[in-house]
Amino acid sequence: MDRSWIPVTMLNDGRHRELSIIETFEQASAIRSIDGDIPLQRFAIVRMLVAILYGRFGNDITAEEWKEDLYDHGADDPGIMQAIRDYCETWRWRFDLFDDKVPFYQVAGLHTAKHEVSGLERLILDVPSGEPLFTTRLGEGLRSISAAEAARWLIAMQAYDASGIKSGAVGDPRVKGGKGYPIGVAWAGHLGGYLIEGVNLWQTLILNYAGCEALGLGASDARWAEDAPVWEREPLGSPPARGFDQPAERTADTSFFHGPATLMTWQSRRMLLAHEDETVTGVLVCNGDRLKPQNGQDYETMTGWRRSPTQEKALKRSLVYMPRKHDPARALWRGLPLLTCGEDTNNANTDNALRPYTMTWLSHVRSSMRWNETVPVRLHAFGVEYGNNDAVIDTAIDDVLDLNLIVITSRNPNMGQMLRQAVDNTDQGVSALRMLAANIASAAGLPSESAQRRASELGYATFDRAFRQWVRGIDHDDDLYELQAQWNRTAKTILLRLSAQITAQASPRAIVGRDMTDANGTVRHYSVALAEIWFRGKLNSIFPKDASIPEPAVAEPSQDKETEQ
């Protein structure tokens, strides 16, 4: 609470500083963002700070209280800040990293039968498992770290630790042969996390702090009555916590979720730091409370959800939702339609995709408070891809998208439809570009796979910047037809420019062309000129409103795999 450990970037001069929890809240309006040793730390630390808001202000805050008391005035309201300081002082004793009885996010006296302690490579998430040569953390970097850095990694580990065999804690009845067998990845590792970032840290914290009032808008009967951050609960021991550790046979039982503050501070592991004074030298990591994400959509507020027929069959339930994780190969903007109100009817009986509850809450506030001002935000996506049976971290996802809050909170269902059409048209345009490259390769007698891959990479790399710029400019939901027409014009212009690049690189042999026989036995001539005509015809079918390009007079070939005559 008092010592500096949270890395931040200041708003006015861009300076990097380390602050205590209390200082972070006091200076929240002057802080641009929370930082970290790796991006995943930002998500984990912000969630812990939001849990403090839940602890102080509860989860039953109304839209009016949220907007007028906290969002509009909270950062500059002496009463609000004093309330947060009082709460922090009340629970200060639970935030001591090296306390003998209740160390922060740890278990006092935790030990194995042989009293082993692992090295810091077990605590630091970005040290590759089994490949210590591929890291900057060698020598002194893995012998000891400061208490401040250890605190950050401790929170990140509780959020993102991989599965696999852990040390067997004495007192844990699940231990067999001195080993703690896998219970799954840490809680946040299940999520495709979304952090809504405002112009300063105070806005960020409030934008991700959602009341339970909006739960009643859908078919949900969820209650957050027993929700509380972990420091308000009885200190944990090495055994699993009753009412929190979810047995395998009770997967999808929502009674274990409790609410957002519980999940934001979930203790997936039992841990204890080894230290010499305030220098951390090692760590013991054992299994904590098992929790699987099935049907957690009314409790975990910062991820999207998808309906899973596979899980419904496996669990023999009529309805099962799973977190919608991020695809490392797919940019954030390509999934934007799933985050809009138009894609979420709040009917859990029919929806195949649900957006994060934080966005449902903000839509509720905008509607009930008639909140029409433009609010620029940054949508920040965090996630992890695990490998080797979830025992190692393969990839970390860190992507951002600048937009206006109205894009993800508009009650106009056409907003989602418009964005979906824009993304679909873009995907179809890149697909047409791939086919152009394939046809030119065929005309030259070359394999088409590498040409298609290069065209796809060129297309999405170019559209990535253009789409982000277009979305950033959407600040209303009135004339969505014109917005879509604007994007169609931009997209077609980009595709024509990229097609010119590809055709300009064609070989003389491709320009002359050659005859090929398709799968049906039909002989067709391939050349650069014909490939370009087919491409322009495809663009006209994707963007039919623009008649500036004449329809092709030559039939497009089948997309079936061709064989040379």
Coordinates of C-alpha atoms in Angstrom, one line a residue:
M1 CA 0.0 0.0 0.0
D2 CA 2.8 2.4 0.9
R3 CA 5.9 1.3 -1.0
S4 CA 6.5 2.0 -4.7
W5 CA 6.2 -1.0 -7.0
I6 CA 3.5 -0.3 -9.7
P7 CA 5.1 1.0 -12.9
V8 CA 3.2 3.9 -14.5
T9 CA 3.6 6.4 -17.4
M10 CA 2.6 9.9 -16.4
L11 CA 0.2 11.8 -18.7
N12 CA 1.8 15.2 -19.1
D13 CA 5.5 14.5 -19.7
G14 CA 5.5 10.7 -20.4
R15 CA 7.8 10.0 -17.5
H16 CA 8.0 6.5 -16.1
R17 CA 7.6 6.1 -12.4
E18 CA 6.9 3.5 -9.7
L19 CA 4.1 4.2 -7.2
S20 CA 2.4 2.6 -4.3
I21 CA -1.2 1.5 -4.5
I22 CA -2.4 4.6 -2.6
E23 CA -0.2 6.9 -4.7
T24 CA -1.6 5.3 -7.8
F25 CA -5.2 6.1 -6.8
E26 CA -4.3 9.6 -5.6
Q27 CA -2.5 10.4 -8.9
A28 CA -4.8 8.4 -11.2
S29 CA -6.0 11.4 -13.2
A30 CA -2.4 12.4 -13.9
I31 CA -1.4 8.8 -15.0
R32 CA -1.7 7.7 -18.6
S33 CA -1.4 4.0 -18.0
I34 CA -0.1 1.1 -15.8
D35 CA 3.0 -0.5 -17.3
G36 CA 4.8 -3.7 -16.4
D37 CA 7.8 -5.9 -17.1
I38 CA 5.6 -7.6 -19.8
P39 CA 2.1 -6.5 -21.1
L40 CA 0.3 -9.3 -19.2
Q41 CA 1.3 -7.6 -15.9
R42 CA -0.7 -4.5 -16.9
F43 CA -3.9 -6.5 -17.2
A44 CA -3.3 -8.4 -14.0
I45 CA -2.4 -5.2 -11.9
V46 CA -5.3 -3.2 -13.3
R47 CA -7.7 -6.0 -12.4
M48 CA -6.3 -5.9 -8.8
L49 CA -6.9 -2.2 -8.6
V50 CA -10.4 -2.5 -10.0
A51 CA -11.0 -5.2 -7.3
I52 CA -10.2 -2.5 -4.7
L53 CA -13.0 -0.4 -6.2
Y54 CA -15.3 -3.3 -5.8
G55 CA -14.2 -3.7 -2.2
R56 CA -14.8 -0.1 -1.4
F57 CA -17.9 0.8 -3.4
G58 CA -19.5 -2.6 -3.9
N59 CA -21.0 -4.2 -6.9
D60 CA -24.5 -2.9 -6.6
I61 CA -23.7 0.7 -7.7
T62 CA -26.3 2.2 -9.9
A63 CA -25.7 3.7 -13.4
E64 CA -26.4 7.2 -11.9
E65 CA -23.9 6.7 -9.1
W66 CA -21.3 5.3 -11.4
K67 CA -21.6 8.2 -13.9
E68 CA -22.1 11.2 -11.7
D69 CA -20.1 10.3 -8.6
L70 CA -17.2 8.2 -9.9
Y71 CA -16.8 8.8 -13.6
D72 CA -17.5 12.5 -13.7
H73 CA -16.1 13.7 -10.4
G74 CA -14.3 10.8 -8.6
A75 CA -10.8 11.7 -9.5
D76 CA -11.1 15.2 -8.1
D77 CA -13.6 14.5 -5.3
P78 CA -11.9 14.6 -1.9
G79 CA -14.6 12.5 -0.4
I80 CA -14.1 9.7 -3.0
M81 CA -10.3 9.7 -2.6
Q82 CA -10.6 9.7 1.2
A83 CA -13.0 6.7 1.0
I84 CA -10.4 4.8 -1.1
R85 CA -7.6 5.8 1.3
D86 CA -9.6 4.6 4.3
Y87 CA -10.3 1.3 2.6
C88 CA -6.6 0.9 1.7
E89 CA -5.7 1.6 5.3
T90 CA -8.3 -0.9 6.6
W91 CA -6.8 -3.7 4.6
R92 CA -3.2 -2.5 4.6
W93 CA -2.2 -5.5 6.8
R94 CA -3.1 -7.9 4.0
F95 CA -0.7 -6.2 1.5
D96 CA 2.6 -7.0 3.2
L97 CA 4.7 -9.1 0.8
F98 CA 6.8 -10.6 3.6
D99 CA 4.4 -10.8 6.5
D100 CA 4.9 -13.8 8.7
K101 CA 1.2 -14.7 9.0
V102 CA -0.6 -13.4 5.9
P103 CA 1.9 -12.4 3.1
F104 CA 0.2 -10.8 0.1
Y105 CA -1.1 -13.3 -2.5
Q106 CA 0.8 -16.0 -0.7
V107 CA 0.5 -18.6 2.1
A108 CA 2.6 -18.3 5.2
G109 CA 4.5 -21.4 6.1
L110 CA 3.9 -23.1 2.7
H111 CA 6.3 -26.0 2.3
T112 CA 6.8 -29.4 0.7
A113 CA 7.9 -32.5 2.5
K114 CA 11.5 -31.9 1.5
H115 CA 11.3 -28.1 1.9
E116 CA 12.3 -27.5 -1.7
V117 CA 12.3 -24.0 -3.2
S118 CA 12.4 -23.3 -7.0
G119 CA 14.5 -20.7 -8.7
L120 CA 13.1 -17.4 -10.0
E121 CA 12.7 -18.9 -13.5
R122 CA 9.5 -20.4 -11.9
L123 CA 8.2 -17.0 -11.0
I124 CA 9.1 -14.9 -14.1
L125 CA 6.7 -15.7 -16.9
D126 CA 8.9 -14.6 -19.8
V127 CA 11.8 -17.1 -19.1
P128 CA 11.3 -19.9 -21.7
S129 CA 10.7 -23.3 -20.1
G130 CA 13.7 -25.6 -20.7
E131 CA 15.4 -23.1 -23.1
P132 CA 17.3 -20.7 -20.8
L133 CA 19.6 -19.6 -23.6
F134 CA 16.7 -17.7 -25.3
T135 CA 16.2 -15.1 -22.6
T136 CA 18.0 -11.9 -21.4
R137 CA 17.6 -13.2 -17.8
L138 CA 20.8 -15.1 -17.2
G139 CA 23.2 -15.0 -14.3
E140 CA 22.3 -12.3 -11.8
G141 CA 18.9 -11.7 -13.5
L142 CA 17.7 -15.1 -12.3
R143 CA 19.5 -15.1 -8.9
S144 CA 17.6 -12.3 -7.3
I145 CA 15.1 -9.6 -7.9
S146 CA 13.7 -6.7 -5.9
A147 CA 10.6 -6.9 -3.8
A148 CA 8.8 -4.5 -6.2
E149 CA 9.5 -6.7 -9.2
A150 CA 8.6 -9.8 -7.3
A151 CA 5.2 -8.3 -6.4
R152 CA 4.4 -7.7 -10.0
W153 CA 5.4 -11.2 -11.0
L154 CA 3.4 -12.7 -8.1
I155 CA 0.2 -11.0 -9.4
A156 CA 1.0 -12.1 -13.0
M157 CA 1.6 -15.7 -11.9
Q158 CA -1.7 -15.9 -10.1
A159 CA -3.4 -14.7 -13.3
Y160 CA -1.5 -16.5 -16.0
D161 CA 0.6 -19.5 -14.7
A162 CA 0.6 -22.5 -17.0
S163 CA -0.7 -25.8 -16.0
G164 CA 1.5 -28.9 -15.3
I165 CA 2.8 -30.6 -12.3
K166 CA 3.5 -28.3 -9.3
S167 CA 5.3 -28.8 -6.0
G168 CA 3.3 -30.8 -3.6
A169 CA 2.4 -28.7 -0.5
V170 CA 2.2 -30.4 2.8
G171 CA -1.5 -30.2 3.9
D172 CA -3.0 -30.3 0.4
P173 CA -5.0 -33.6 0.2
R174 CA -4.7 -33.6 -3.6
V175 CA -1.0 -34.2 -3.4
K176 CA 0.2 -37.7 -4.5
G177 CA 3.8 -38.9 -4.2
G178 CA 4.9 -35.4 -3.3
K179 CA 3.5 -33.8 -6.5
G180 CA 0.6 -31.5 -7.2
Y181 CA -1.0 -32.8 -10.4
P182 CA -2.4 -30.4 -13.0
I183 CA -5.5 -28.5 -12.2
G184 CA -5.4 -26.2 -15.3
V185 CA -4.0 -22.8 -16.2
A186 CA -4.5 -19.8 -13.9
W187 CA -7.8 -18.0 -14.2
A188 CA -6.9 -15.2 -16.6
G189 CA -5.2 -17.7 -18.9
H190 CA -8.7 -18.9 -19.9
L191 CA -9.7 -15.4 -21.1
G192 CA -9.5 -13.3 -24.2
G193 CA -9.1 -10.3 -21.9
Y194 CA -10.3 -6.8 -22.8
L195 CA -9.2 -3.7 -21.0
I196 CA -11.1 -0.4 -21.8
E197 CA -8.5 2.3 -21.4
G198 CA -9.5 6.0 -21.0
V199 CA -7.5 9.2 -21.3
N200 CA -6.1 8.7 -17.9
L201 CA -5.9 5.8 -15.3
W202 CA -8.9 7.0 -13.3
Q203 CA -11.1 6.7 -16.4
T204 CA -9.6 3.3 -17.1
L205 CA -10.4 2.0 -13.7
I206 CA -13.9 3.2 -13.7
L207 CA -14.6 2.1 -17.3
N208 CA -13.7 -1.5 -16.2
Y209 CA -15.7 -1.3 -12.9
A210 CA -19.2 -2.5 -13.7
G211 CA -22.3 -2.8 -11.4
C212 CA -24.6 -5.8 -11.2
E213 CA -27.6 -3.6 -12.2
A214 CA -27.3 -4.6 -15.9
L215 CA -27.4 -8.3 -15.1
G216 CA -31.2 -8.0 -14.9
L217 CA -31.4 -6.9 -18.6
G218 CA -31.0 -10.4 -19.9
A219 CA -32.1 -13.9 -18.9
S220 CA -29.5 -14.1 -16.2
D221 CA -30.4 -14.8 -12.6
A222 CA -26.8 -14.4 -11.4
R223 CA -26.1 -12.8 -8.0
W224 CA -22.9 -11.3 -6.8
A225 CA -24.0 -11.3 -3.1
E226 CA -20.9 -13.1 -1.8
D227 CA -18.4 -11.4 -4.0
A228 CA -15.2 -10.0 -2.4
P229 CA -11.5 -9.6 -3.2
V230 CA -9.3 -12.2 -1.7
W231 CA -7.8 -9.9 1.0
E232 CA -11.3 -9.6 2.6
R233 CA -11.5 -13.4 3.0
E234 CA -10.0 -15.5 5.7
P235 CA -6.2 -16.1 5.0
L236 CA -5.7 -19.2 2.8
G237 CA -3.8 -22.3 3.7
S238 CA -2.3 -25.0 1.6
P239 CA -5.6 -27.0 1.2
P240 CA -8.1 -25.9 -1.4
A241 CA -10.6 -23.3 -0.2
R242 CA -14.1 -24.7 0.3
G243 CA -16.6 -23.0 -1.9
F244 CA -13.9 -21.8 -4.3
D245 CA -12.0 -24.9 -5.4
Q246 CA -14.2 -26.4 -8.1
P247 CA -14.2 -30.2 -8.3
A248 CA -13.9 -31.7 -11.8
E249 CA -17.4 -33.2 -11.5
R250 CA -18.9 -29.7 -10.8
T251 CA -17.4 -28.0 -13.9
A252 CA -19.8 -25.3 -15.1
D253 CA -21.3 -24.9 -11.6
T254 CA -21.6 -21.2 -11.3
S255 CA -21.7 -21.2 -7.4
F256 CA -17.9 -21.2 -7.4
F257 CA -17.6 -17.9 -9.3
H258 CA -19.1 -15.5 -6.8
G259 CA -18.5 -12.3 -8.8
P260 CA -15.9 -10.1 -10.5
A261 CA -13.9 -9.0 -7.5
T262 CA -13.4 -12.7 -6.6
L263 CA -12.2 -13.6 -10.1
M264 CA -10.0 -10.5 -10.4
T265 CA -8.0 -11.7 -7.4
W266 CA -8.4 -15.5 -7.8
Q267 CA -5.7 -17.5 -6.2
S268 CA -5.0 -20.1 -8.8
R269 CA -1.8 -21.1 -7.0
R270 CA -0.5 -21.4 -3.4
M271 CA 2.8 -19.5 -3.4
L272 CA 5.5 -18.4 -1.1
L273 CA 8.5 -16.2 -1.9
A274 CA 12.0 -17.0 -0.6
H275 CA 13.8 -13.9 0.3
E276 CA 16.8 -12.4 2.1
D277 CA 15.6 -9.2 3.7
E278 CA 13.8 -7.4 0.8
T279 CA 15.6 -9.3 -2.0
V280 CA 13.7 -12.2 -3.5
T281 CA 15.8 -15.3 -4.3
G282 CA 13.3 -18.1 -5.1
V283 CA 9.7 -19.2 -4.9
L284 CA 7.5 -22.2 -4.1
V285 CA 4.6 -22.7 -6.4
C286 CA 1.9 -25.2 -5.5
N287 CA -1.7 -25.8 -6.7
G288 CA -4.3 -23.4 -5.6
D289 CA -8.1 -23.3 -6.2
R290 CA -9.2 -25.0 -9.4
L291 CA -11.8 -23.2 -11.5
K292 CA -12.8 -23.9 -15.1
P293 CA -14.5 -21.1 -17.1
Q294 CA -17.6 -22.8 -18.4
N295 CA -20.7 -20.6 -18.0
G296 CA -18.8 -17.8 -16.2
Q297 CA -20.3 -15.1 -18.4
D298 CA -22.3 -13.4 -15.7
Y299 CA -19.3 -13.2 -13.3
E300 CA -16.1 -12.6 -15.3
T301 CA -16.7 -9.2 -16.8
M302 CA -13.6 -8.6 -19.0
T303 CA -13.8 -11.2 -21.8
G304 CA -16.2 -12.1 -24.6
W305 CA -18.0 -15.5 -24.6
R306 CA -19.0 -18.0 -27.3
R307 CA -21.5 -20.8 -27.1
S308 CA -19.8 -24.2 -27.2
P309 CA -21.8 -27.2 -28.6
T310 CA -18.8 -29.4 -27.8
Q311 CA -18.9 -28.5 -24.1
E312 CA -22.7 -28.9 -24.0
K313 CA -22.3 -32.4 -25.3
A314 CA -19.4 -33.2 -22.9
L315 CA -21.1 -31.8 -19.8
K316 CA -24.6 -32.9 -20.9
R317 CA -25.9 -29.4 -20.4
S318 CA -28.3 -27.5 -22.7
L319 CA -26.2 -24.3 -22.7
V320 CA -22.5 -23.8 -22.1
Y321 CA -20.5 -20.7 -22.8
M322 CA -16.7 -20.6 -23.0
P323 CA -14.5 -17.5 -23.1
R324 CA -13.7 -16.3 -26.6
K325 CA -9.9 -16.3 -26.7
H326 CA -7.9 -14.1 -29.0
D327 CA -6.4 -15.5 -32.1
P328 CA -2.7 -14.5 -32.3
A329 CA -2.9 -14.6 -36.2
R330 CA -6.0 -12.3 -36.3
A331 CA -5.8 -8.6 -35.6
L332 CA -8.2 -7.1 -32.9
W333 CA -10.2 -5.0 -35.4
R334 CA -11.3 -8.1 -37.3
G335 CA -13.3 -9.2 -34.2
L336 CA -14.8 -5.8 -33.4
P337 CA -18.3 -6.6 -34.6
L338 CA -18.7 -9.2 -31.9
L339 CA -18.2 -6.5 -29.3
T340 CA -21.0 -4.2 -30.4
C341 CA -24.5 -4.1 -29.0
G342 CA -26.0 -5.1 -32.3
E343 CA -24.4 -8.5 -31.9
D344 CA -25.6 -9.0 -28.3
T345 CA -29.4 -9.2 -27.7
N346 CA -28.9 -10.2 -24.1
N347 CA -30.8 -13.4 -24.8
A348 CA -28.7 -16.2 -23.4
N349 CA -31.1 -18.7 -24.9
T350 CA -30.2 -17.9 -28.5
D351 CA -26.9 -15.9 -28.6
N352 CA -23.9 -17.8 -30.0
A353 CA -21.6 -14.9 -28.9
L354 CA -21.8 -12.6 -25.9
R355 CA -19.6 -9.5 -25.5
P356 CA -17.8 -8.6 -22.3
Y357 CA -20.1 -7.6 -19.4
T358 CA -18.1 -4.3 -19.0
M359 CA -19.4 -3.3 -22.5
T360 CA -23.0 -4.4 -21.7
W361 CA -22.7 -2.2 -18.5
L362 CA -21.4 0.8 -20.4
S363 CA -24.3 0.5 -23.0
H364 CA -26.7 0.4 -20.0
V365 CA -25.1 3.5 -18.5
R366 CA -25.2 5.3 -21.9
S367 CA -28.9 4.5 -22.4
S368 CA -30.2 5.1 -18.9
M369 CA -28.2 8.3 -18.4
R370 CA -28.6 9.6 -21.9
W371 CA -24.8 9.8 -22.1
N372 CA -24.1 11.2 -25.6
E373 CA -20.7 12.8 -25.3
T374 CA -17.8 11.5 -27.4
V375 CA -15.4 9.5 -25.3
P376 CA -12.1 8.4 -26.9
V377 CA -10.9 5.1 -25.5
R378 CA -8.3 2.4 -26.3
L379 CA -9.5 -1.2 -26.5
H380 CA -6.6 -3.3 -25.2
A381 CA -6.6 -7.0 -25.8
F382 CA -4.6 -9.4 -23.6
G383 CA -4.3 -13.1 -23.8
V384 CA -2.1 -16.2 -23.7
E385 CA -1.8 -19.2 -26.0
Y386 CA -0.4 -22.3 -24.1
G387 CA 1.3 -25.3 -25.6
N388 CA 2.3 -28.8 -24.6
N389 CA -0.9 -29.6 -22.8
D390 CA -1.2 -26.1 -21.4
A391 CA 2.1 -26.6 -19.5
V392 CA 4.0 -23.8 -21.2
I393 CA 3.2 -20.4 -22.5
D394 CA 3.7 -20.3 -26.3
T395 CA 2.4 -16.8 -27.2
A396 CA 1.2 -13.7 -25.5
I397 CA -1.4 -11.5 -27.2
D398 CA -1.1 -7.7 -26.8
D399 CA -3.1 -5.6 -29.3
V400 CA -4.8 -2.2 -29.1
L401 CA -7.6 -0.4 -31.1
D402 CA -8.3 3.3 -30.6
L403 CA -12.0 4.1 -31.0
N404 CA -14.8 6.1 -29.6
L405 CA -16.8 4.6 -26.8
I406 CA -20.0 4.8 -28.8
V407 CA -18.7 2.1 -31.2
I408 CA -19.0 -0.5 -28.5
T409 CA -21.9 1.0 -26.5
S410 CA -24.3 2.2 -29.2
R411 CA -27.8 0.9 -28.8
N412 CA -28.2 1.1 -32.6
P413 CA -28.2 -2.6 -33.8
N414 CA -27.0 -1.4 -37.2
M415 CA -23.7 -0.4 -35.7
G416 CA -22.7 -4.0 -35.3
Q417 CA -24.1 -4.9 -38.7
M418 CA -22.2 -2.1 -40.4
L419 CA -18.9 -3.1 -38.8
R420 CA -19.5 -6.7 -39.6
Q421 CA -20.1 -5.8 -43.3
A422 CA -17.0 -3.7 -43.4
V423 CA -14.9 -6.5 -41.9
D424 CA -16.5 -9.1 -44.2
N425 CA -15.9 -7.0 -47.3
T426 CA -12.3 -6.5 -46.3
D427 CA -11.8 -10.3 -45.8
Q428 CA -13.5 -10.9 -49.2
G429 CA -11.3 -8.2 -50.8
V430 CA -8.1 -9.9 -49.4
S431 CA -9.4 -13.2 -50.6
A432 CA -9.8 -11.7 -54.1
L433 CA -6.3 -10.4 -53.9
R434 CA -5.1 -13.9 -53.0
M435 CA -6.9 -15.3 -56.1
L436 CA -5.4 -12.6 -58.3
A437 CA -1.9 -13.7 -57.2
A438 CA -2.8 -17.4 -57.6
N439 CA -4.0 -16.8 -61.2
I440 CA -0.9 -14.8 -62.1
A441 CA 1.3 -17.6 -60.7
S442 CA -0.7 -20.2 -62.7
A443 CA -0.2 -18.1 -65.8
A444 CA 3.5 -18.2 -65.2
G445 CA 3.5 -22.0 -64.5
L446 CA 4.4 -21.5 -60.9
P447 CA 2.9 -22.9 -57.7
S448 CA 0.3 -20.6 -56.2
E449 CA 0.6 -21.2 -52.5
S450 CA 3.5 -18.8 -51.7
A451 CA 2.0 -16.1 -54.0
Q452 CA -1.3 -16.3 -52.2
R453 CA 0.4 -16.1 -48.8
R454 CA 2.4 -13.0 -49.8
A455 CA -0.7 -11.4 -51.2
S456 CA -2.6 -12.1 -48.0
E457 CA 0.1 -10.7 -45.8
L458 CA 0.4 -7.6 -48.0
G459 CA -3.4 -7.1 -47.9
Y460 CA -3.9 -7.4 -44.2
A461 CA -0.8 -5.4 -43.3
T462 CA -2.1 -2.5 -45.5
F463 CA -5.7 -2.8 -44.2
D464 CA -4.6 -3.0 -40.6
R465 CA -3.6 0.7 -40.6
A466 CA -6.5 1.9 -42.8
F467 CA -9.2 0.1 -40.8
R468 CA -7.9 1.3 -37.5
Q469 CA -7.8 4.9 -38.8
W470 CA -11.4 4.6 -40.1
V471 CA -12.7 3.2 -36.8
R472 CA -11.0 5.9 -34.8
G473 CA -13.0 8.5 -36.7
I474 CA -16.5 6.9 -35.9
D475 CA -18.0 9.3 -33.3
H476 CA -21.7 8.9 -33.9
D477 CA -24.3 6.3 -34.8
D478 CA -26.7 8.4 -36.9
D479 CA -25.6 8.0 -40.5
L480 CA -24.1 4.5 -40.6
Y481 CA -24.9 4.1 -44.3
E482 CA -22.5 6.9 -45.1
L483 CA -19.8 5.4 -42.8
Q484 CA -20.1 2.1 -44.6
A485 CA -20.0 3.7 -48.0
Q486 CA -16.9 5.6 -46.9
W487 CA -15.1 2.4 -45.9
N488 CA -16.2 0.7 -49.1
R489 CA -14.6 3.5 -51.2
T490 CA -11.4 3.3 -49.1
A491 CA -11.2 -0.5 -49.3
K492 CA -11.7 -0.6 -53.0
T493 CA -9.1 2.0 -53.6
I494 CA -6.6 0.1 -51.5
L495 CA -7.3 -3.2 -53.2
L496 CA -6.9 -1.6 -56.7
R497 CA -3.6 -0.1 -55.6
L498 CA -2.4 -3.5 -54.2
S499 CA -3.5 -5.3 -57.3
A500 CA -1.4 -2.9 -59.4
Q501 CA 1.6 -3.7 -57.3
I502 CA 1.1 -7.4 -57.8
T503 CA 0.5 -7.3 -61.6
A504 CA 3.5 -5.0 -62.0
Q505 CA 5.7 -7.7 -60.7
A506 CA 4.4 -10.3 -63.1
S507 CA 6.9 -12.1 -65.4
P508 CA 6.8 -11.9 -69.2
R509 CA 5.7 -15.5 -69.2
A510 CA 2.7 -14.6 -67.0
I511 CA 1.8 -11.7 -69.3
V512 CA 1.7 -14.0 -72.4
G513 CA -0.1 -16.7 -70.3
R514 CA -0.9 -20.3 -71.0
D515 CA -3.8 -22.7 -71.3
M516 CA -4.7 -24.9 -68.4
T517 CA -7.3 -27.6 -67.8
D518 CA -9.5 -27.4 -64.7
A519 CA -10.9 -30.2 -62.7
N520 CA -13.9 -30.5 -65.0
G521 CA -11.8 -30.9 -68.1
T522 CA -12.4 -27.4 -69.4
V523 CA -9.5 -25.7 -71.1
R524 CA -9.0 -22.0 -70.0
H525 CA -6.4 -19.5 -70.8
Y526 CA -4.6 -17.7 -67.9
S527 CA -2.8 -14.4 -68.2
V528 CA -2.1 -11.3 -66.2
A529 CA -4.7 -9.3 -68.2
L530 CA -7.4 -11.9 -67.6
A531 CA -6.5 -12.3 -63.9
E532 CA -6.9 -8.6 -63.5
I533 CA -10.3 -8.6 -65.2
W534 CA -11.5 -11.4 -63.0
F535 CA -10.2 -9.5 -59.9
R536 CA -12.0 -6.3 -60.9
G537 CA -15.2 -8.3 -61.5
K538 CA -14.9 -9.8 -58.0
L539 CA -14.5 -6.3 -56.5
N540 CA -17.7 -5.2 -58.2
S541 CA -19.5 -8.0 -56.6
I542 CA -18.1 -7.2 -53.2
F543 CA -18.7 -3.5 -53.5
P544 CA -21.8 -3.3 -55.7
K545 CA -22.7 0.3 -54.8
D546 CA -19.7 1.7 -56.7
A547 CA -20.2 1.4 -60.4
S548 CA -17.0 3.1 -61.4
I549 CA -15.4 -0.1 -62.6
P550 CA -17.2 -1.9 -65.5
E551 CA -18.3 -5.5 -65.1
P552 CA -15.9 -8.0 -66.7
A553 CA -16.8 -9.4 -70.0
V554 CA -14.8 -12.6 -69.5
A555 CA -16.0 -15.4 -67.2
E556 CA -14.0 -16.0 -64.1
P557 CA -12.4 -19.4 -63.7
S558 CA -13.5 -21.9 -61.1
Q559 CA -11.6 -21.8 -57.8
D560 CA -11.1 -25.5 -57.9
K561 CA -7.6 -26.7 -58.0
E562 CA -6.4 -26.6 -61.6
T563 CA -4.1 -29.1 -63.4
E564 CA -1.8 -28.1 -66.3
Q565 CA -2.9 -29.3 -69.7

